C-alpha cells in the first residue's frame, strides 16, 4: 500500500482541499478533509499514481501551500 501521511496545524476549524498535480499542471487527484483546530493528520492513498514527481497543493480558507511529492518504485 502506497500512502503519504500529511500533518497540518490549523489555527481554526475549517476545510482542507488538497490536489496532486503532474509536471504539466494537470490535477490527478483531489481530496477534501474537515479540519479541527490544532493538529490534524491525513492519509493520502497514492496507489493510482505511477513513480514520478508531483506537486501537492493545499488550500485552507485564505492560506495556500505547495510541496513537491516524489514517488519511487
PDB file of N, CA and C in Angstrom:
ATOM      1  N   UNK A   1       0.853  -1.187   0.000  1.00  0.00           N
ATOM      2  CA  UNK A   1       0.000   0.000   0.000  1.00  0.00           C
ATOM      3  C   UNK A   1       0.892   1.241   0.000  1.00  0.00           C
ATOM      4  N   UNK A   2       0.681   2.098  -0.973  1.00  0.00           N
ATOM      5  CA  UNK A   2       1.465   3.330  -1.079  1.00  0.00           C
ATOM      6  C   UNK A   2       0.650   4.474  -0.501  1.00  0.00           C
ATOM      7  N   UNK A   3       1.225   5.158   0.487  1.00  0.00           N
ATOM      8  CA  UNK A   3       0.496   6.228   1.151  1.00  0.00           C
ATOM      9  C   UNK A   3       1.454   7.282   1.667  1.00  0.00           C
ATOM     10  N   UNK A   4       0.901   8.452   1.905  1.00  0.00           N
ATOM     11  CA  UNK A   4       1.642   9.561   2.499  1.00  0.00           C
ATOM     12  C   UNK A   4       0.796  10.069   3.657  1.00  0.00           C
ATOM     13  N   UNK A   5       1.456  10.390   4.743  1.00  0.00           N
ATOM     14  CA  UNK A   5       0.772  10.999   5.884  1.00  0.00           C
ATOM     15  C   UNK A   5       1.082  12.486   5.875  1.00  0.00           C
ATOM     16  N   UNK A   6       0.051  13.298   5.939  1.00  0.00           N
ATOM     17  CA  UNK A   6       0.192  14.747   5.948  1.00  0.00           C
ATOM     18  C   UNK A   6      -0.227  15.258   7.317  1.00  0.00           C
ATOM     19  N   UNK A   7       0.635  16.049   7.930  1.00  0.00           N
ATOM     20  CA  UNK A   7       0.343  16.654   9.226  1.00  0.00           C
ATOM     21  C   UNK A   7       0.150  18.153   9.012  1.00  0.00           C
ATOM     22  N   UNK A   8      -0.935  18.685   9.555  1.00  0.00           N
ATOM     23  CA  UNK A   8      -1.252  20.096   9.359  1.00  0.00           C
ATOM     24  C   UNK A   8      -1.742  20.690  10.674  1.00  0.00           C
ATOM     25  N   UNK A   9      -1.162  21.801  11.067  1.00  0.00           N
ATOM     26  CA  UNK A   9      -1.567  22.522  12.273  1.00  0.00           C
ATOM     27  C   UNK A   9      -2.531  23.632  11.849  1.00  0.00           C
ATOM     28  N   UNK A  10      -3.771  23.550  12.302  1.00  0.00           N
ATOM     29  CA  UNK A  10      -4.797  24.529  11.921  1.00  0.00           C
ATOM     30  C   UNK A  10      -5.050  25.505  13.064  1.00  0.00           C
ATOM     31  N   UNK A  11      -5.085  26.779  12.740  1.00  0.00           N
ATOM     32  CA  UNK A  11      -5.375  27.797  13.748  1.00  0.00           C
ATOM     33  C   UNK A  11      -6.867  27.876  14.061  1.00  0.00           C
ATOM     34  N   UNK A  12      -7.688  27.331  13.145  1.00  0.00           N
ATOM     35  CA  UNK A  12      -9.132  27.291  13.364  1.00  0.00           C
ATOM     36  C   UNK A  12      -9.729  26.142  12.570  1.00  0.00           C
ATOM     37  N   UNK A  13     -10.921  25.732  12.936  1.00  0.00           N
ATOM     38  CA  UNK A  13     -11.615  24.665  12.212  1.00  0.00           C
ATOM     39  C   UNK A  13     -11.979  25.151  10.815  1.00  0.00           C
ATOM     40  N   UNK A  14     -12.098  24.218   9.882  1.00  0.00           N
ATOM     41  CA  UNK A  14     -12.446  24.585   8.511  1.00  0.00           C
ATOM     42  C   UNK A  14     -12.322  23.397   7.586  1.00  0.00           C
ATOM     43  N   UNK A  15     -11.951  23.661   6.347  1.00  0.00           N
ATOM     44  CA  UNK A  15     -11.837  22.636   5.317  1.00  0.00           C
ATOM     45  C   UNK A  15     -10.461  22.731   4.675  1.00  0.00           C
ATOM     46  N   UNK A  16      -9.841  21.585   4.470  1.00  0.00           N
ATOM     47  CA  UNK A  16      -8.566  21.495   3.749  1.00  0.00           C
ATOM     48  C   UNK A  16      -8.837  20.840   2.410  1.00  0.00           C
ATOM     49  N   UNK A  17      -8.475  21.529   1.337  1.00  0.00           N
ATOM     50  CA  UNK A  17      -8.599  20.970  -0.005  1.00  0.00           C
ATOM     51  C   UNK A  17      -7.197  20.700  -0.522  1.00  0.00           C
ATOM     52  N   UNK A  18      -6.948  19.461  -0.929  1.00  0.00           N
ATOM     53  CA  UNK A  18      -5.646  19.055  -1.459  1.00  0.00           C
ATOM     54  C   UNK A  18      -5.808  18.583  -2.886  1.00  0.00           C
ATOM     55  N   UNK A  19      -4.784  18.825  -3.702  1.00  0.00           N
ATOM     56  CA  UNK A  19      -4.763  18.285  -5.055  1.00  0.00           C
ATOM     57  C   UNK A  19      -3.336  17.898  -5.400  1.00  0.00           C
ATOM     58  N   UNK A  20      -3.212  16.842  -6.190  1.00  0.00           N
ATOM     59  CA  UNK A  20      -1.908  16.370  -6.659  1.00  0.00           C
ATOM     60  C   UNK A  20      -1.850  16.612  -8.156  1.00  0.00           C
ATOM     61  N   UNK A  21      -0.787  17.320  -8.591  1.00  0.00           N
ATOM     62  CA  UNK A  21      -0.641  17.724  -9.993  1.00  0.00           C
ATOM     63  C   UNK A  21       0.596  17.077 -10.612  1.00  0.00           C
ATOM     64  N   UNK A  22       0.489  16.753 -11.902  1.00  0.00           N
ATOM     65  CA  UNK A  22       1.659  16.237 -12.615  1.00  0.00           C
ATOM     66  C   UNK A  22       2.518  17.395 -13.113  1.00  0.00           C
ATOM     67  N   UNK A  23       3.588  17.080 -13.822  1.00  0.00           N
ATOM     68  CA  UNK A  23       4.528  18.117 -14.268  1.00  0.00           C
ATOM     69  C   UNK A  23       3.923  19.068 -15.305  1.00  0.00           C
ATOM     70  N   UNK A  24       2.798  18.681 -15.916  1.00  0.00           N
ATOM     71  CA  UNK A  24       2.111  19.560 -16.864  1.00  0.00           C
ATOM     72  C   UNK A  24       1.063  20.436 -16.170  1.00  0.00           C
ATOM     73  N   UNK A  25       0.920  20.281 -14.838  1.00  0.00           N
ATOM     74  CA  UNK A  25      -0.024  21.094 -14.092  1.00  0.00           C
ATOM     75  C   UNK A  25      -1.426  20.522 -13.995  1.00  0.00           C
ATOM     76  N   UNK A  26      -1.647  19.325 -14.560  1.00  0.00           N
ATOM     77  CA  UNK A  26      -2.967  18.703 -14.511  1.00  0.00           C
ATOM     78  C   UNK A  26      -3.230  18.124 -13.123  1.00  0.00           C
ATOM     79  N   UNK A  27      -4.416  18.380 -12.582  1.00  0.00           N
ATOM     80  CA  UNK A  27      -4.804  17.794 -11.305  1.00  0.00           C
ATOM     81  C   UNK A  27      -5.160  16.325 -11.521  1.00  0.00           C
ATOM     82  N   UNK A  28      -4.461  15.435 -10.824  1.00  0.00           N
ATOM     83  CA  UNK A  28      -4.678  13.998 -10.978  1.00  0.00           C
ATOM     84  C   UNK A  28      -5.561  13.429  -9.884  1.00  0.00           C
ATOM     85  N   UNK A  29      -5.436  13.956  -8.691  1.00  0.00           N
ATOM     86  CA  UNK A  29      -6.257  13.504  -7.570  1.00  0.00           C
ATOM     87  C   UNK A  29      -6.633  14.711  -6.728  1.00  0.00           C
ATOM     88  N   UNK A  30      -7.809  14.641  -6.129  1.00  0.00           N
ATOM     89  CA  UNK A  30      -8.251  15.718  -5.243  1.00  0.00           C
ATOM     90  C   UNK A  30      -8.838  15.109  -3.980  1.00  0.00           C
ATOM     91  N   UNK A  31      -8.584  15.784  -2.867  1.00  0.00           N
ATOM     92  CA  UNK A  31      -9.050  15.326  -1.568  1.00  0.00           C
ATOM     93  C   UNK A  31      -9.643  16.514  -0.821  1.00  0.00           C
ATOM     94  N   UNK A  32     -10.666  16.276  -0.024  1.00  0.00           N
ATOM     95  CA  UNK A  32     -11.237  17.307   0.837  1.00  0.00           C
ATOM     96  C   UNK A  32     -11.368  16.715   2.238  1.00  0.00           C
ATOM     97  N   UNK A  33     -10.852  17.447   3.224  1.00  0.00           N
ATOM     98  CA  UNK A  33     -10.866  16.982   4.613  1.00  0.00           C
ATOM     99  C   UNK A  33     -11.414  18.074   5.516  1.00  0.00           C
ATOM    100  N   UNK A  34     -12.112  17.660   6.554  1.00  0.00           N
ATOM    101  CA  UNK A  34     -12.550  18.591   7.597  1.00  0.00           C
ATOM    102  C   UNK A  34     -11.382  18.818   8.546  1.00  0.00           C
ATOM    103  N   UNK A  35     -11.123  20.071   8.886  1.00  0.00           N
ATOM    104  CA  UNK A  35     -10.060  20.425   9.829  1.00  0.00           C
ATOM    105  C   UNK A  35     -10.658  20.752  11.183  1.00  0.00           C
ATOM    106  N   UNK A  36      -9.970  20.356  12.226  1.00  0.00           N
ATOM    107  CA  UNK A  36     -10.316  20.860  13.538  1.00  0.00           C
ATOM    108  C   UNK A  36      -9.142  21.701  14.025  1.00  0.00           C
ATOM    109  N   UNK A  37      -9.409  22.597  14.934  1.00  0.00           N
ATOM    110  CA  UNK A  37      -8.354  23.469  15.429  1.00  0.00           C
ATOM    111  C   UNK A  37      -7.286  22.628  16.114  1.00  0.00           C
ATOM    112  N   UNK A  38      -6.029  22.913  15.796  1.00  0.00           N
ATOM    113  CA  UNK A  38      -4.907  22.166  16.363  1.00  0.00           C
ATOM    114  C   UNK A  38      -4.301  21.227  15.338  1.00  0.00           C
ATOM    115  N   UNK A  39      -3.728  20.124  15.828  1.00  0.00           N
ATOM    116  CA  UNK A  39      -3.021  19.179  14.952  1.00  0.00           C
ATOM    117  C   UNK A  39      -4.002  18.266  14.231  1.00  0.00           C
ATOM    118  N   UNK A  40      -3.779  18.113  12.930  1.00  0.00           N
ATOM    119  CA  UNK A  40      -4.575  17.232  12.081  1.00  0.00           C
ATOM    120  C   UNK A  40      -3.625  16.319  11.318  1.00  0.00           C
ATOM    121  N   UNK A  41      -4.022  15.065  11.124  1.00  0.00           N
ATOM    122  CA  UNK A  41      -3.236  14.109  10.356  1.00  0.00           C
ATOM    123  C   UNK A  41      -4.150  13.450   9.328  1.00  0.00           C
ATOM    124  N   UNK A  42      -3.669  13.387   8.078  1.00  0.00           N
ATOM    125  CA  UNK A  42      -4.454  12.829   6.986  1.00  0.00           C
ATOM    126  C   UNK A  42      -3.623  11.805   6.225  1.00  0.00           C
ATOM    127  N   UNK A  43      -4.282  10.759   5.777  1.00  0.00           N
ATOM    128  CA  UNK A  43      -3.637   9.737   4.949  1.00  0.00           C
ATOM    129  C   UNK A  43      -4.040   9.955   3.497  1.00  0.00           C
ATOM    130  N   UNK A  44      -3.051  10.053   2.624  1.00  0.00           N
ATOM    131  CA  UNK A  44      -3.305  10.170   1.187  1.00  0.00           C
ATOM    132  C   UNK A  44      -2.941   8.847   0.536  1.00  0.00           C
ATOM    133  N   UNK A  45      -3.901   8.181  -0.076  1.00  0.00           N
ATOM    134  CA  UNK A  45      -3.660   6.926  -0.784  1.00  0.00           C
ATOM    135  C   UNK A  45      -3.166   7.259  -2.190  1.00  0.00           C
ATOM    136  N   UNK A  46      -2.015   6.729  -2.554  1.00  0.00           N
ATOM    137  CA  UNK A  46      -1.377   7.097  -3.827  1.00  0.00           C
ATOM    138  C   UNK A  46      -1.168   5.915  -4.761  1.00  0.00           C
ATOM    139  N   UNK A  47      -1.894   4.827  -4.568  1.00  0.00           N
ATOM    140  CA  UNK A  47      -1.707   3.631  -5.400  1.00  0.00           C
ATOM    141  C   UNK A  47      -1.933   3.894  -6.884  1.00  0.00           C
ATOM    142  N   UNK A  48      -2.805   4.849  -7.204  1.00  0.00           N
ATOM    143  CA  UNK A  48      -3.154   5.111  -8.602  1.00  0.00           C
ATOM    144  C   UNK A  48      -2.079   5.893  -9.353  1.00  0.00           C
ATOM    145  N   UNK A  49      -1.088   6.441  -8.642  1.00  0.00           N
ATOM    146  CA  UNK A  49      -0.073   7.272  -9.295  1.00  0.00           C
ATOM    147  C   UNK A  49       1.186   6.460  -9.583  1.00  0.00           C
ATOM    148  N   UNK A  50       1.703   6.547 -10.797  1.00  0.00           N
ATOM    149  CA  UNK A  50       2.982   5.880 -11.101  1.00  0.00           C
ATOM    150  C   UNK A  50       4.146   6.645 -10.478  1.00  0.00           C
ATOM    151  N   UNK A  51       5.314   6.008 -10.480  1.00  0.00           N
ATOM    152  CA  UNK A  51       6.520   6.675  -9.970  1.00  0.00           C
ATOM    153  C   UNK A  51       6.725   7.979 -10.732  1.00  0.00           C
ATOM    154  N   UNK A  52       7.158   9.007 -10.013  1.00  0.00           N
ATOM    155  CA  UNK A  52       7.396  10.289 -10.649  1.00  0.00           C
ATOM    156  C   UNK A  52       7.394  11.414  -9.630  1.00  0.00           C
ATOM    157  N   UNK A  53       7.485  12.627 -10.150  1.00  0.00           N
ATOM    158  CA  UNK A  53       7.493  13.831  -9.312  1.00  0.00           C
ATOM    159  C   UNK A  53       6.192  14.579  -9.512  1.00  0.00           C
ATOM    160  N   UNK A  54       5.585  14.968  -8.415  1.00  0.00           N
ATOM    161  CA  UNK A  54       4.282  15.624  -8.429  1.00  0.00           C
ATOM    162  C   UNK A  54       4.327  16.854  -7.537  1.00  0.00           C
ATOM    163  N   UNK A  55       3.296  17.684  -7.664  1.00  0.00           N
ATOM    164  CA  UNK A  55       3.149  18.848  -6.808  1.00  0.00           C
ATOM    165  C   UNK A  55       1.874  18.656  -5.987  1.00  0.00           C
ATOM    166  N   UNK A  56       2.018  18.717  -4.671  1.00  0.00           N
ATOM    167  CA  UNK A  56       0.885  18.641  -3.759  1.00  0.00           C
ATOM    168  C   UNK A  56       0.499  20.068  -3.394  1.00  0.00           C
ATOM    169  N   UNK A  57      -0.730  20.455  -3.699  1.00  0.00           N
ATOM    170  CA  UNK A  57      -1.219  21.802  -3.385  1.00  0.00           C
ATOM    171  C   UNK A  57      -2.331  21.701  -2.361  1.00  0.00           C
ATOM    172  N   UNK A  58      -2.299  22.617  -1.410  1.00  0.00           N
ATOM    173  CA  UNK A  58      -3.322  22.643  -0.375  1.00  0.00           C
ATOM    174  C   UNK A  58      -3.876  24.030  -0.176  1.00  0.00           C
ATOM    175  N   UNK A  59      -5.162  24.099   0.167  1.00  0.00           N
ATOM    176  CA  UNK A  59      -5.832  25.364   0.448  1.00  0.00           C
ATOM    177  C   UNK A  59      -6.683  25.196   1.694  1.00  0.00           C
ATOM    178  N   UNK A  60      -6.530  26.132   2.614  1.00  0.00           N
ATOM    179  CA  UNK A  60      -7.369  26.177   3.815  1.00  0.00           C
ATOM    180  C   UNK A  60      -7.831  27.625   3.981  1.00  0.00           C
ATOM    181  N   UNK A  61      -9.066  27.888   3.616  1.00  0.00           N
ATOM    182  CA  UNK A  61      -9.563  29.261   3.717  1.00  0.00           C
ATOM    183  C   UNK A  61      -8.742  30.194   2.848  1.00  0.00           C
ATOM    184  N   UNK A  62      -7.996  31.116   3.466  1.00  0.00           N
ATOM    185  CA  UNK A  62      -7.190  32.071   2.710  1.00  0.00           C
ATOM    186  C   UNK A  62      -5.737  31.639   2.595  1.00  0.00           C
ATOM    187  N   UNK A  63      -5.345  30.528   3.218  1.00  0.00           N
ATOM    188  CA  UNK A  63      -3.959  30.060   3.165  1.00  0.00           C
ATOM    189  C   UNK A  63      -3.778  29.018   2.068  1.00  0.00           C
ATOM    190  N   UNK A  64      -2.626  29.082   1.408  1.00  0.00           N
ATOM    191  CA  UNK A  64      -2.277  28.105   0.381  1.00  0.00           C
ATOM    192  C   UNK A  64      -0.857  27.625   0.621  1.00  0.00           C
ATOM    193  N   UNK A  65      -0.590  26.367   0.249  1.00  0.00           N
ATOM    194  CA  UNK A  65       0.763  25.844   0.333  1.00  0.00           C
ATOM    195  C   UNK A  65       0.963  24.831  -0.785  1.00  0.00           C
ATOM    196  N   UNK A  66       2.223  24.559  -1.104  1.00  0.00           N
ATOM    197  CA  UNK A  66       2.547  23.525  -2.081  1.00  0.00           C
ATOM    198  C   UNK A  66       3.835  22.833  -1.663  1.00  0.00           C
ATOM    199  N   UNK A  67       3.919  21.545  -1.948  1.00  0.00           N
ATOM    200  CA  UNK A  67       5.078  20.732  -1.621  1.00  0.00           C
ATOM    201  C   UNK A  67       5.350  19.789  -2.769  1.00  0.00           C
ATOM    202  N   UNK A  68       6.612  19.520  -3.009  1.00  0.00           N
ATOM    203  CA  UNK A  68       6.980  18.528  -4.020  1.00  0.00           C
ATOM    204  C   UNK A  68       6.776  17.144  -3.428  1.00  0.00           C
ATOM    205  N   UNK A  69       6.244  16.257  -4.224  1.00  0.00           N
ATOM    206  CA  UNK A  69       5.981  14.879  -3.820  1.00  0.00           C
ATOM    207  C   UNK A  69       6.667  13.965  -4.821  1.00  0.00           C
ATOM    208  N   UNK A  70       7.582  13.122  -4.334  1.00  0.00           N
ATOM    209  CA  UNK A  70       8.314  12.199  -5.200  1.00  0.00           C
ATOM    210  C   UNK A  70       7.911  10.775  -4.844  1.00  0.00           C
ATOM    211  N   UNK A  71       7.462  10.020  -5.848  1.00  0.00           N
ATOM    212  CA  UNK A  71       7.069   8.631  -5.652  1.00  0.00           C
ATOM    213  C   UNK A  71       8.105   7.756  -6.333  1.00  0.00           C
ATOM    214  N   UNK A  72       8.729   6.884  -5.565  1.00  0.00           N
ATOM    215  CA  UNK A  72       9.715   5.934  -6.070  1.00  0.00           C
ATOM    216  C   UNK A  72       9.104   4.546  -6.120  1.00  0.00           C
ATOM    217  N   UNK A  73       9.469   3.770  -7.099  1.00  0.00           N
ATOM    218  CA  UNK A  73       9.001   2.366  -7.190  1.00  0.00           C
ATOM    219  C   UNK A  73      10.090   1.450  -6.721  1.00  0.00           C
TER     220      UNK A  73
END
